[in-house]
Coordinates of C-alpha atoms in Angstrom, one line a residue:
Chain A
X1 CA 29.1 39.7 45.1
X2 CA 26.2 41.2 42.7
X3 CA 27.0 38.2 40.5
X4 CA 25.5 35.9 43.6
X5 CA 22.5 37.7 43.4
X6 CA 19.4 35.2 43.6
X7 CA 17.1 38.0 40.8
X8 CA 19.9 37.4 38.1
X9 CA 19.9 33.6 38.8
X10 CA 16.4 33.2 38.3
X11 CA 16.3 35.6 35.4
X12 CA 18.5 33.8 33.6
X13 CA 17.2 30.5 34.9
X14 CA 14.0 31.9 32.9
X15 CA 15.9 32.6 29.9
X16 CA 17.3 29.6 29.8
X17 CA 14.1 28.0 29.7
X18 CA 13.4 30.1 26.5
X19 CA 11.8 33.1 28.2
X20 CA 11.8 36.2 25.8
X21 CA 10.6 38.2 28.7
X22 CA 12.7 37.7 31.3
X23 CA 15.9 38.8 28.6
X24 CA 14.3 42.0 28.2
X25 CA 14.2 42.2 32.2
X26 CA 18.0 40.8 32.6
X27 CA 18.5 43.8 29.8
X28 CA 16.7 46.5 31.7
X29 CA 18.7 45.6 34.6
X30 CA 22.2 45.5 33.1
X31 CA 21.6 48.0 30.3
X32 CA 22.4 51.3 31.8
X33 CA 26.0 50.3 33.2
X34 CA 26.5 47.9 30.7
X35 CA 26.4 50.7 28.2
X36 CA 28.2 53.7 30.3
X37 CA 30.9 50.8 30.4
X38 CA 31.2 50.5 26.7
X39 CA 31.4 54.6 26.1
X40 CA 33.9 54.7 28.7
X41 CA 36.2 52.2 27.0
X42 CA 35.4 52.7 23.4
X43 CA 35.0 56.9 23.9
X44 CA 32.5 56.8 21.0
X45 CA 28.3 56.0 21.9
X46 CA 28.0 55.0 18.6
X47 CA 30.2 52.1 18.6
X48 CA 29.1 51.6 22.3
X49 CA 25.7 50.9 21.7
X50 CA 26.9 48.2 18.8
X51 CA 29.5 46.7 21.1
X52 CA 26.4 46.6 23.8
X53 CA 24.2 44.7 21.5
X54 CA 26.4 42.7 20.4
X55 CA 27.2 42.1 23.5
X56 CA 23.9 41.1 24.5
X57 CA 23.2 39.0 21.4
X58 CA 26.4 36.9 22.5
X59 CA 24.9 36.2 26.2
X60 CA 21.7 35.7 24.8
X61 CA 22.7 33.0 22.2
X62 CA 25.3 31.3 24.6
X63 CA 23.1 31.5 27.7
X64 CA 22.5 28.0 27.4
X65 CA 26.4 27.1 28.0
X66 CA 26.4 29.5 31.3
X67 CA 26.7 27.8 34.4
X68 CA 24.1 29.6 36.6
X69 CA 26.8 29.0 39.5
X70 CA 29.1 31.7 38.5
X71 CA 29.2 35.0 39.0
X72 CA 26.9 36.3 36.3
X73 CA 28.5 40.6 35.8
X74 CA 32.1 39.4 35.0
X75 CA 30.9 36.9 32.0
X76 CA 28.6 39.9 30.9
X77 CA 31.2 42.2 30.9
X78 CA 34.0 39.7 29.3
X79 CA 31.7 39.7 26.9
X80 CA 31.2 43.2 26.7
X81 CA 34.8 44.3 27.1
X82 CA 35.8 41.7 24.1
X83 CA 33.0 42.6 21.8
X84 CA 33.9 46.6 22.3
X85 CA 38.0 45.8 21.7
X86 CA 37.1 43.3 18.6
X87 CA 34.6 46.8 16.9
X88 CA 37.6 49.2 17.9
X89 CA 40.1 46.6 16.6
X90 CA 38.0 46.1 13.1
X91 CA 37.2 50.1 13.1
X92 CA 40.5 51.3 14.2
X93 CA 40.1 54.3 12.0
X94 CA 36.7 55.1 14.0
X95 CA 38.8 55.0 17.3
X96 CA 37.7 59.4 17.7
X97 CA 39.1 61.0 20.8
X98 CA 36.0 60.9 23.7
X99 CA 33.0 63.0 22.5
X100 CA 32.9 66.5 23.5
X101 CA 31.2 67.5 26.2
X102 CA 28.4 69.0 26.8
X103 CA 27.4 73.1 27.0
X104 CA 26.0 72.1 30.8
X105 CA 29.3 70.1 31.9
X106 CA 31.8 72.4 31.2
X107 CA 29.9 75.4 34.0
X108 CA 32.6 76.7 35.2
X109 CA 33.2 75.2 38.9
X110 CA 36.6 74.2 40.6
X111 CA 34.9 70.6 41.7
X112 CA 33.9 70.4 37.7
X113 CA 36.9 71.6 36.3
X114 CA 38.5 68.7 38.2
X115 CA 36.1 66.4 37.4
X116 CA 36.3 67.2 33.5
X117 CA 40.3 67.0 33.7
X118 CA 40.2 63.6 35.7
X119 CA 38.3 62.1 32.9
X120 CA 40.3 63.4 30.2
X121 CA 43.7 62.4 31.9
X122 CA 41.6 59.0 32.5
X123 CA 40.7 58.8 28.5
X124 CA 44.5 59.2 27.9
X125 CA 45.1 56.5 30.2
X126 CA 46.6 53.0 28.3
X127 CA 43.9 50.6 28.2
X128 CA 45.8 48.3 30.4
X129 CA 45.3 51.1 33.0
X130 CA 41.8 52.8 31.8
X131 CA 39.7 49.4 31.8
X132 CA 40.7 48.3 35.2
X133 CA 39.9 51.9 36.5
X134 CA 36.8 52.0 34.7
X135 CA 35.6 48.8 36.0
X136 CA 35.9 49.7 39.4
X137 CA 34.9 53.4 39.4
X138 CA 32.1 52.9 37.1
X139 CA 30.8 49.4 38.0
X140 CA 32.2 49.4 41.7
X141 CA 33.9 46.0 41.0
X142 CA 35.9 44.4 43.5
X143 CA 39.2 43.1 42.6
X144 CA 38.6 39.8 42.2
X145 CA 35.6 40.7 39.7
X146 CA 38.1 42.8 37.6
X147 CA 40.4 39.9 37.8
X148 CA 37.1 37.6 36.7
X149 CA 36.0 39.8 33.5
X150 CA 39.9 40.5 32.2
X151 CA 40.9 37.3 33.2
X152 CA 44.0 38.7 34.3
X153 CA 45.7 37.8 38.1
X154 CA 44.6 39.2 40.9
X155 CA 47.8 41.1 41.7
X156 CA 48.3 42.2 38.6
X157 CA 44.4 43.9 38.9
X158 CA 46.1 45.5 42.1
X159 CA 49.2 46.9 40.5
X160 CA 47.1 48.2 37.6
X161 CA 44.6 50.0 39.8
X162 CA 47.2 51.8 41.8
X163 CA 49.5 52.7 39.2
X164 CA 46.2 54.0 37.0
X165 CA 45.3 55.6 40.3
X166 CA 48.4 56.9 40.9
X167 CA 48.4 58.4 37.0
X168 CA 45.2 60.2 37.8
X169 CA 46.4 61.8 41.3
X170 CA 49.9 63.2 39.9
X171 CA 47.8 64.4 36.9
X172 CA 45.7 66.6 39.2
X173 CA 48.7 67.5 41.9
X174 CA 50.4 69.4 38.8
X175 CA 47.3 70.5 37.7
X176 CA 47.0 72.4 41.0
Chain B
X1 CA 34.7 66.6 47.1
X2 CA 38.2 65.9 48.7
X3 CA 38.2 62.1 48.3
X4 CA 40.4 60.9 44.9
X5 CA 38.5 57.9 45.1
X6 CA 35.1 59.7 44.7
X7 CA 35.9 62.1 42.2
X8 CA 37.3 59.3 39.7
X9 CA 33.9 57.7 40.4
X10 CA 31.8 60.8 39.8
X11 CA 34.3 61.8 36.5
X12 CA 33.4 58.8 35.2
X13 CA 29.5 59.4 35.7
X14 CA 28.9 62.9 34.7
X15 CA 30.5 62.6 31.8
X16 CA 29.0 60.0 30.5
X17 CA 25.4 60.3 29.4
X18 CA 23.0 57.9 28.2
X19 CA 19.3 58.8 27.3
X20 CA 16.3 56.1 27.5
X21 CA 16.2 56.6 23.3
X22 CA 19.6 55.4 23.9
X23 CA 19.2 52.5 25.2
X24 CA 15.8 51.8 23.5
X25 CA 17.8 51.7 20.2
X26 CA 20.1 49.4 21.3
X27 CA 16.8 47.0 22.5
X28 CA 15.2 47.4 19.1
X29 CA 18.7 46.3 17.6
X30 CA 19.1 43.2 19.7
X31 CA 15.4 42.3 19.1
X32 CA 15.4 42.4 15.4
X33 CA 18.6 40.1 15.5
X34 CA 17.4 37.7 18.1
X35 CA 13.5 37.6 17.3
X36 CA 13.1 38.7 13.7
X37 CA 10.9 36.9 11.2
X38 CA 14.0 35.0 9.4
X39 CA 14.9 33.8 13.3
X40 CA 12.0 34.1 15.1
X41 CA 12.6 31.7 17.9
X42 CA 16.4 31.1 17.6
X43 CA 16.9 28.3 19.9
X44 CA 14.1 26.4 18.2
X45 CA 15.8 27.0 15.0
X46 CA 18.9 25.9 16.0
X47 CA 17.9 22.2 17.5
X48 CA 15.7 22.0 14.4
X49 CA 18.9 22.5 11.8
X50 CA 20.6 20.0 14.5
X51 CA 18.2 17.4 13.6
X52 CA 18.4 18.3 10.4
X53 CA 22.0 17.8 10.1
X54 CA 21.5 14.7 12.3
X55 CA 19.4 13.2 9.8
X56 CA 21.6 14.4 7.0
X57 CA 24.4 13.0 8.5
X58 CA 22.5 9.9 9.0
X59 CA 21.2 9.3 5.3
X60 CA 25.2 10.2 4.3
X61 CA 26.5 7.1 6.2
X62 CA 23.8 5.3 5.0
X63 CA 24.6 6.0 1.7
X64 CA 28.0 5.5 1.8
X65 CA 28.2 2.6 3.4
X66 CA 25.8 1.6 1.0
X67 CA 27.3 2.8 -2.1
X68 CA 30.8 2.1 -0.8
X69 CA 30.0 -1.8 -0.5
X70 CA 27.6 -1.8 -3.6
X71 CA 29.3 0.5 -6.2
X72 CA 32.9 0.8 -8.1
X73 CA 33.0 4.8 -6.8
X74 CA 32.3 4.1 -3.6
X75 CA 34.5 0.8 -3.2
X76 CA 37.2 3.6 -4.9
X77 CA 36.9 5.9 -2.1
X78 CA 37.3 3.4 1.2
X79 CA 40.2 1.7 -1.5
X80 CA 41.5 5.1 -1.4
X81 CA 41.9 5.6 2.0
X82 CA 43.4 2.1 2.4
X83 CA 45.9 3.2 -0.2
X84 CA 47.0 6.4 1.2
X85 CA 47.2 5.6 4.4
X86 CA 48.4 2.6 6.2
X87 CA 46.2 1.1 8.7
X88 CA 48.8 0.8 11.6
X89 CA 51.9 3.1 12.3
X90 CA 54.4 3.1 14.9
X91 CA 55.0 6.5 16.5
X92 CA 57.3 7.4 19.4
X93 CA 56.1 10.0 22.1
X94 CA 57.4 11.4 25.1
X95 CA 55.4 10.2 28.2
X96 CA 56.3 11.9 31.9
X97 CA 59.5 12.7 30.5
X98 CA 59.8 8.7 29.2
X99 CA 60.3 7.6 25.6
X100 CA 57.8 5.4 24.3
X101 CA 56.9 3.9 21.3
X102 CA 53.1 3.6 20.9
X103 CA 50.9 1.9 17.7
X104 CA 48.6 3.7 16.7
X105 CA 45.1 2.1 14.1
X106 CA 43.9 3.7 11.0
X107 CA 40.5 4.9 11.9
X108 CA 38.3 6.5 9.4
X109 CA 35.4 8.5 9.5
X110 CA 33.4 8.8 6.0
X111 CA 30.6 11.0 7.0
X112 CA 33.0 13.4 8.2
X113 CA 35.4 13.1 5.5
X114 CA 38.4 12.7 8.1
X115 CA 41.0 9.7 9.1
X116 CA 42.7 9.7 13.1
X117 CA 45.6 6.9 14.0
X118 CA 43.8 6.0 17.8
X119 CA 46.2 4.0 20.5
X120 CA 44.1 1.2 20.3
X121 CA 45.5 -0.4 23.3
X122 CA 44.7 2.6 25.4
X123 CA 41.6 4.1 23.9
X124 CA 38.7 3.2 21.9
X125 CA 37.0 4.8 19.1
X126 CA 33.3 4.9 19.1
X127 CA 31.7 6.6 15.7
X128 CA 28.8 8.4 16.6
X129 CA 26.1 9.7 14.7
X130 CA 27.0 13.4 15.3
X131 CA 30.3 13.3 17.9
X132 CA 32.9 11.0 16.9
X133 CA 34.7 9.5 20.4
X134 CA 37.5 8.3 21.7
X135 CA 37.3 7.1 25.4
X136 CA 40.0 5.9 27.6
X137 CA 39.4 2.0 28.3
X138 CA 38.9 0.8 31.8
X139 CA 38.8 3.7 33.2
X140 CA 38.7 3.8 36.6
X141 CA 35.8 5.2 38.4
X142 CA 37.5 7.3 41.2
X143 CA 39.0 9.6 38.4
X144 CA 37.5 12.5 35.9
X145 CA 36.3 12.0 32.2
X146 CA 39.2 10.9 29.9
X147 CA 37.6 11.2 26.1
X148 CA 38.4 13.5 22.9
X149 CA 35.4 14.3 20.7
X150 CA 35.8 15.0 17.1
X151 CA 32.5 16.9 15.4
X152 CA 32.1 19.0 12.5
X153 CA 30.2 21.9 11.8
X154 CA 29.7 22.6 8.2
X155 CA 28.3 26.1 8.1
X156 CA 30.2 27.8 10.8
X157 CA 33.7 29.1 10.1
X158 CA 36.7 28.4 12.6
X159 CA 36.8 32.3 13.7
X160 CA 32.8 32.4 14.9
X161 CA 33.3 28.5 15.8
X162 CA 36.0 29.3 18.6
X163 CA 35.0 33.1 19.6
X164 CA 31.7 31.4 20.9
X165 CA 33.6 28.8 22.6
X166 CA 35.5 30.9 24.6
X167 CA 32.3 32.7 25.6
X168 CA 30.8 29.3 27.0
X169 CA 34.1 28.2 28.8
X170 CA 34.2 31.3 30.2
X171 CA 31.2 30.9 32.0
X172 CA 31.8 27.4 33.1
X173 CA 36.0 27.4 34.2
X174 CA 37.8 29.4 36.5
X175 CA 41.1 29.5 34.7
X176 CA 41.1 29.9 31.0
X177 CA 44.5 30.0 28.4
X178 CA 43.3 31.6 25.1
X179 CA 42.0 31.3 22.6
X180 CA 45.3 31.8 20.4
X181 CA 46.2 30.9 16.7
X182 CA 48.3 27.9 16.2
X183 CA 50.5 25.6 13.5
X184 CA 50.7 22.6 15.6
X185 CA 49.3 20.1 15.9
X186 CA 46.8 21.7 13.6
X187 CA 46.7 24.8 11.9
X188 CA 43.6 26.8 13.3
X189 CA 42.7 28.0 16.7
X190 CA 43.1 26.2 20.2
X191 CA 41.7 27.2 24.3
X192 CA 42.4 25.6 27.2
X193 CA 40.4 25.8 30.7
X194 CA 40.9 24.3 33.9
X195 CA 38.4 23.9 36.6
X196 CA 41.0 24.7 39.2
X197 CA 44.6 23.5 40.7
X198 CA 43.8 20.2 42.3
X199 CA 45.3 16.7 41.1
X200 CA 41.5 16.4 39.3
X201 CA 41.2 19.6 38.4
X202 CA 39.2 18.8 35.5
X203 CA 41.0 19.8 31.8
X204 CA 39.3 21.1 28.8
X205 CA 41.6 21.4 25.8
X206 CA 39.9 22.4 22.3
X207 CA 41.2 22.5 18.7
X208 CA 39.1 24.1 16.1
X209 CA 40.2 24.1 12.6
X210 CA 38.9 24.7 8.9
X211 CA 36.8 21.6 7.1
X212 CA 38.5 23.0 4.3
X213 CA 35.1 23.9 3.0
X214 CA 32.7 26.6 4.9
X215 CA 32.5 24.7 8.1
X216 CA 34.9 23.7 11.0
X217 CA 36.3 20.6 12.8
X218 CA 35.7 20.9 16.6
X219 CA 38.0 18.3 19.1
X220 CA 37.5 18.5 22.1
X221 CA 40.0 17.1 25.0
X222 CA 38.8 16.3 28.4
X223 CA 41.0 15.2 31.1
X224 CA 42.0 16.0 34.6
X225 CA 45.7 17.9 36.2
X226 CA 47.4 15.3 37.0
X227 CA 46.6 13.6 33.7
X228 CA 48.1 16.7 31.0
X229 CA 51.6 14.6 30.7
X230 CA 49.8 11.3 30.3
X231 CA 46.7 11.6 28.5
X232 CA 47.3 14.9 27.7
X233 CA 50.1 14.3 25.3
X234 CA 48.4 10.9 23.9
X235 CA 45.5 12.8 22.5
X236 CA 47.8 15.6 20.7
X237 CA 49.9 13.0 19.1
X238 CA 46.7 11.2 18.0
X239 CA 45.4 15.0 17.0
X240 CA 48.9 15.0 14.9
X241 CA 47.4 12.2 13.0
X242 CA 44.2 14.3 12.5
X243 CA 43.9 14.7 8.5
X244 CA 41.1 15.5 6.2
X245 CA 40.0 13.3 3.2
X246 CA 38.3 15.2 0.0

């Protein structure tokens, strides 16, 4: 489980200690999914990158409080899912339809095409469905980490994933 | 690509783009909140307004206690108290599914501004200089922490006060309720954790409400499973008595 891994431990050991540097490296680490994450639920980079830092700000402040014994992704990304819900939530107005794409995605190629139309049927998805999916196509969470960061059961994580799933491959059979 | 599995995966990649100005930006955000000149250092800032509000809170209790035994106003207040409220009362819970009727001591607490009826006979109440606490008495030594801490914070409001509670008890329980608004037995916010589903499992039950001013009031249960119908009901009905004095 990447939360076990020893680097994040004594990263955040570090922190804990006060270490300004070793949150910029806990940051470079975690930045680039952490904030792929974010777009993909909130469908806006704007808000994403606000949910992010806010995101960060919370682990930062509350570091102190983390028991170094737990997994450290699905607290980052409890943090990270809450902070992006409370932004859409306060903003609900600002809750746009996913940003178009760009001139170079939308080349005109069967595997693209699908790939273009997965992720809009996925953006249409309920968020009950969407986040789960996200989490583990995005972040390659297991289950149990899903289950961690939504603090939802484990069987319900299941049934979510494979009815979302399940969404996604009807979408495209009827496509085709 | 055939594989369902992978195209979700790579749907979800290439259309999502992040530059390094990106993620630079959100860096430079997050450093000017953390490590600006109002808070450079934030961590040293906050044990600094700790002591501070140690010290205040110290020089209050002084003071009153002073004033209270020395002056008319202050003899007023602790008279006011007295008048208000009585300083025993009979109340009759539910215990494991038993009736029982339980007395319950006027406690009050003048640097916080609050009063608490405390099962005397069970528990005892220890003012502290920052935490207020009650502790189960003989306790024995083959079972988990039995205590509820009372503590006010005067600048942070009940909203902020319980989202960054949930953030640290999320870190530190595997099974968390909440948090969730509530009327009773206090009209603010309340989250329970649990370290797992053994008999001592330990408990952790929190109320956070308004000070009625800009702060909050933070109690804090911590018990074990097997204990929620015991000691778990004793401390709500003693949070029941909870009230604030202006």
């Amino acid at each position: 489980m990447r939360g076990e891994n020893p680097v994040d431990k004594d990263i955040i050991r570090n922190i804990k200690f006060g270490h300004k540097e070793s949150f910029k490296e806990l940051y470079d680490m975690h930045i680039d999914k952490a904030l792929r994450t974010a777009i993909a639920i909130t469908k806006n980079k704007e808000i994403a990158k606000d949910a992010t830092q806010e995101a960060f700000i919370r682990v930062y402040l509350n570091i102190s409080s983390y028991d170094i014994d737990q997994p450290f992704e699905p607290w980052l990304y409890r943090i990270l899912i809450n902070e992006c819900m409370r932004i859409l939530k306060k903003d609900s107005k600002l809750k746009l339809s996913y940003e178009p794409l760009s001139e170079n995605q939308l080349v005109a190629n069967e595997d693209q095409e699908d790939l273009t139309y997965i992720y809009e049927v996925l953006n249409s998805l309920g968020d009950i469905h969407r986040i789960p999916l996200i989490l583990k196509y995005l972040q390659s969470f297991s289950e149990k980490e899903i289950a961690k960061a939504l603090e939802l059961n484990i069987n319900t994580v299941k049934s979510r994933l494979f009815q979302g799933r399940q969404k996604l491959k009807n979408a495209l059979e009827t496509k085709q | 690509m055939n594989n369902l599995d992978d195209k979700i995966k790579s749907a979800l990649e290439d259309n999502i783009n992040i530059t390094e100005s990106d993620k630079n930006q959100v860096w430079k955000k997050i450093e000017t909140g953390l490590y600006s000149n109002k808070n450079s250092n934030f961590k040293r800032i906050h044990f600094k307004r700790r002591s501070f509000i140690n010290l205040v809170a110290t020089a209050a209790v002084i003071a009153i206690l002073f004033v209270g035994s020395k002056t008319k106003v202050g003899h007023a207040i602790v008279t006011q108290i007295k008048d208000l409220f009585v300083p025993e009362k009979q109340i009759t819970q539910e215990i494991e599914g038993e009736k029982e009727k339980t007395n319950m001591n006027l406690h009050q607490s003048l640097k916080s501004n609050y009063i608490i009826y405390v099962d005397e006979e069970r528990y005892e109440f220890i003012d502290g200089e920052e935490v207020d606490k009650i502790i189960m008495k003989d306790k024995p030594d083959n079972i988990p922490e039995v205590s509820m801490d009372i503590q006010q914070l005067i600048d942070r409001s009940p909203e902020d006060v319980i989202k960054d509670l949930e953030l640290q008890i999320q870190g530190k329980y595997e099974i968390v309720h909440g948090p969730e608004t509530i009327r009773e037995p206090i009209n603010g916010f309340t989250i329970r954790a649990l370290s797992g589903q053994k008999w001592d499992s330990l408990v952790i039950k929190i109320y956070v409400l308004s000070n009625e001013q800009q702060g909050s009031f933070i109690i804090t249960q911590h018990y074990f499973l097997e204990a929620a119908e015991g000691h778990g009901v004793r401390f709500d009905e003693m949070v029941k008595e909870f009230k604030i004095v202006k």
